[in-house]
Amino acid sequence: MIKENVFDILMERGYIEQITHDELKDTLGKESVPFYIGFDPTADSLHIGHFISLMVASHMQKAGHKPIILIGGGTATIGDPSR
């Protein structure tokens, strides 16, 4: 069950600058959607960009959406043309 429209929260906090599909706000307010964040395990460390992604994930989860957060070998090969 969706508690509130997380789009409004993210916009208010400055996490959203622009969107490509206007339907996004309606979808986030009507249904629970899964979302993905992956972290490359070959990086030397986490940085502020990772923290921002985790903050967005926290807001999304609190609003009733389903996080999929991966740290590991599989995330290093996603989008990597050499593998």
PDB file of C-alpha atoms in Angstrom:
ATOM      1  CA  MET A   1       0.000   0.000   0.000  1.00  0.00           C
ATOM      2  CA  ILE A   2       1.331   3.414  -0.968  1.00  0.00           C
ATOM      3  CA  LYS A   3       1.535   5.730   2.042  1.00  0.00           C
ATOM      4  CA  GLU A   4       2.115   8.969   0.128  1.00  0.00           C
ATOM      5  CA  ASN A   5       3.406  10.066  -3.240  1.00  0.00           C
ATOM      6  CA  VAL A   6       7.160   9.858  -2.888  1.00  0.00           C
ATOM      7  CA  PHE A   7       7.584  11.952  -6.037  1.00  0.00           C
ATOM      8  CA  ASP A   8       6.445  15.040  -4.111  1.00  0.00           C
ATOM      9  CA  ILE A   9       8.861  14.292  -1.260  1.00  0.00           C
ATOM     10  CA  LEU A  10      11.810  13.804  -3.625  1.00  0.00           C
ATOM     11  CA  MET A  11      10.931  16.965  -5.555  1.00  0.00           C
ATOM     12  CA  GLU A  12      10.597  18.992  -2.349  1.00  0.00           C
ATOM     13  CA  ARG A  13      14.004  17.798  -1.134  1.00  0.00           C
ATOM     14  CA  GLY A  14      15.711  18.616  -4.422  1.00  0.00           C
ATOM     15  CA  TYR A  15      16.405  15.061  -5.580  1.00  0.00           C
ATOM     16  CA  ILE A  16      14.507  15.534  -8.867  1.00  0.00           C
ATOM     17  CA  GLU A  17      15.580  18.118 -11.427  1.00  0.00           C
ATOM     18  CA  GLN A  18      13.593  16.917 -14.435  1.00  0.00           C
ATOM     19  CA  ILE A  19      11.729  13.838 -15.687  1.00  0.00           C
ATOM     20  CA  THR A  20      11.227  12.302 -19.107  1.00  0.00           C
ATOM     21  CA  HIS A  21       7.782  10.791 -18.494  1.00  0.00           C
ATOM     22  CA  ASP A  22       5.008  12.801 -16.849  1.00  0.00           C
ATOM     23  CA  GLU A  23       3.238   9.549 -15.912  1.00  0.00           C
ATOM     24  CA  LEU A  24       5.956   8.819 -13.337  1.00  0.00           C
ATOM     25  CA  LYS A  25       4.331  10.907 -10.611  1.00  0.00           C
ATOM     26  CA  ASP A  26       0.960   9.200 -11.094  1.00  0.00           C
ATOM     27  CA  THR A  27       2.512   5.729 -11.104  1.00  0.00           C
ATOM     28  CA  LEU A  28       4.477   6.361  -7.902  1.00  0.00           C
ATOM     29  CA  GLY A  29       1.275   7.555  -6.229  1.00  0.00           C
ATOM     30  CA  LYS A  30      -0.950   4.662  -7.329  1.00  0.00           C
ATOM     31  CA  GLU A  31       1.080   1.471  -7.042  1.00  0.00           C
ATOM     32  CA  SER A  32       4.086  -0.042  -5.363  1.00  0.00           C
ATOM     33  CA  VAL A  33       6.969  -0.268  -7.817  1.00  0.00           C
ATOM     34  CA  PRO A  34      10.257  -2.145  -7.496  1.00  0.00           C
ATOM     35  CA  PHE A  35      13.406  -0.081  -8.018  1.00  0.00           C
ATOM     36  CA  TYR A  36      17.063  -1.021  -8.367  1.00  0.00           C
ATOM     37  CA  ILE A  37      20.313   0.495  -7.136  1.00  0.00           C
ATOM     38  CA  GLY A  38      23.605  -1.294  -7.715  1.00  0.00           C
ATOM     39  CA  PHE A  39      27.054  -0.537  -6.359  1.00  0.00           C
ATOM     40  CA  ASP A  40      30.269  -1.540  -8.125  1.00  0.00           C
ATOM     41  CA  PRO A  41      32.317  -3.656  -5.720  1.00  0.00           C
ATOM     42  CA  THR A  42      35.559  -2.807  -7.538  1.00  0.00           C
ATOM     43  CA  ALA A  43      35.410   0.856  -6.463  1.00  0.00           C
ATOM     44  CA  ASP A  44      37.874   1.959  -3.783  1.00  0.00           C
ATOM     45  CA  SER A  45      35.127   3.271  -1.512  1.00  0.00           C
ATOM     46  CA  LEU A  46      31.617   4.633  -1.319  1.00  0.00           C
ATOM     47  CA  HIS A  47      31.152   8.388  -1.849  1.00  0.00           C
ATOM     48  CA  ILE A  48      28.460  11.065  -1.559  1.00  0.00           C
ATOM     49  CA  GLY A  49      26.823   9.946  -4.810  1.00  0.00           C
ATOM     50  CA  HIS A  50      26.180   6.542  -3.264  1.00  0.00           C
ATOM     51  CA  PHE A  51      24.754   8.178  -0.156  1.00  0.00           C
ATOM     52  CA  ILE A  52      22.289  10.223  -2.213  1.00  0.00           C
ATOM     53  CA  SER A  53      21.081   7.059  -3.968  1.00  0.00           C
ATOM     54  CA  LEU A  54      20.589   5.389  -0.594  1.00  0.00           C
ATOM     55  CA  MET A  55      18.626   8.389   0.710  1.00  0.00           C
ATOM     56  CA  VAL A  56      16.318   8.224  -2.322  1.00  0.00           C
ATOM     57  CA  ALA A  57      15.922   4.484  -1.723  1.00  0.00           C
ATOM     58  CA  SER A  58      15.020   5.152   1.914  1.00  0.00           C
ATOM     59  CA  HIS A  59      12.284   7.621   0.943  1.00  0.00           C
ATOM     60  CA  MET A  60      10.980   5.235  -1.720  1.00  0.00           C
ATOM     61  CA  GLN A  61      10.855   2.303   0.708  1.00  0.00           C
ATOM     62  CA  LYS A  62       9.130   4.354   3.425  1.00  0.00           C
ATOM     63  CA  ALA A  63       6.464   5.287   0.856  1.00  0.00           C
ATOM     64  CA  GLY A  64       5.763   1.600   0.167  1.00  0.00           C
ATOM     65  CA  HIS A  65       7.941   0.850  -2.871  1.00  0.00           C
ATOM     66  CA  LYS A  66      10.168  -2.243  -3.128  1.00  0.00           C
ATOM     67  CA  PRO A  67      13.953  -1.750  -3.113  1.00  0.00           C
ATOM     68  CA  ILE A  68      16.423  -4.037  -4.829  1.00  0.00           C
ATOM     69  CA  ILE A  69      19.885  -2.993  -3.664  1.00  0.00           C
ATOM     70  CA  LEU A  70      22.871  -5.009  -4.843  1.00  0.00           C
ATOM     71  CA  ILE A  71      26.525  -4.871  -3.917  1.00  0.00           C
ATOM     72  CA  GLY A  72      28.602  -7.585  -5.436  1.00  0.00           C
ATOM     73  CA  GLY A  73      30.142  -9.257  -8.441  1.00  0.00           C
ATOM     74  CA  GLY A  74      26.977  -9.180 -10.544  1.00  0.00           C
ATOM     75  CA  THR A  75      26.748  -5.407 -10.380  1.00  0.00           C
ATOM     76  CA  ALA A  76      30.260  -5.085 -11.805  1.00  0.00           C
ATOM     77  CA  THR A  77      29.241  -6.881 -14.994  1.00  0.00           C
ATOM     78  CA  ILE A  78      25.973  -5.025 -15.641  1.00  0.00           C
ATOM     79  CA  GLY A  79      26.613  -2.626 -18.475  1.00  0.00           C
ATOM     80  CA  ASP A  80      30.239  -3.722 -18.771  1.00  0.00           C
ATOM     81  CA  PRO A  81      30.857  -4.539 -22.469  1.00  0.00           C
ATOM     82  CA  SER A  82      34.065  -6.402 -21.656  1.00  0.00           C
ATOM     83  CA  ARG A  83      32.149  -9.178 -19.856  1.00  0.00           C
TER      84      ARG A  83
END
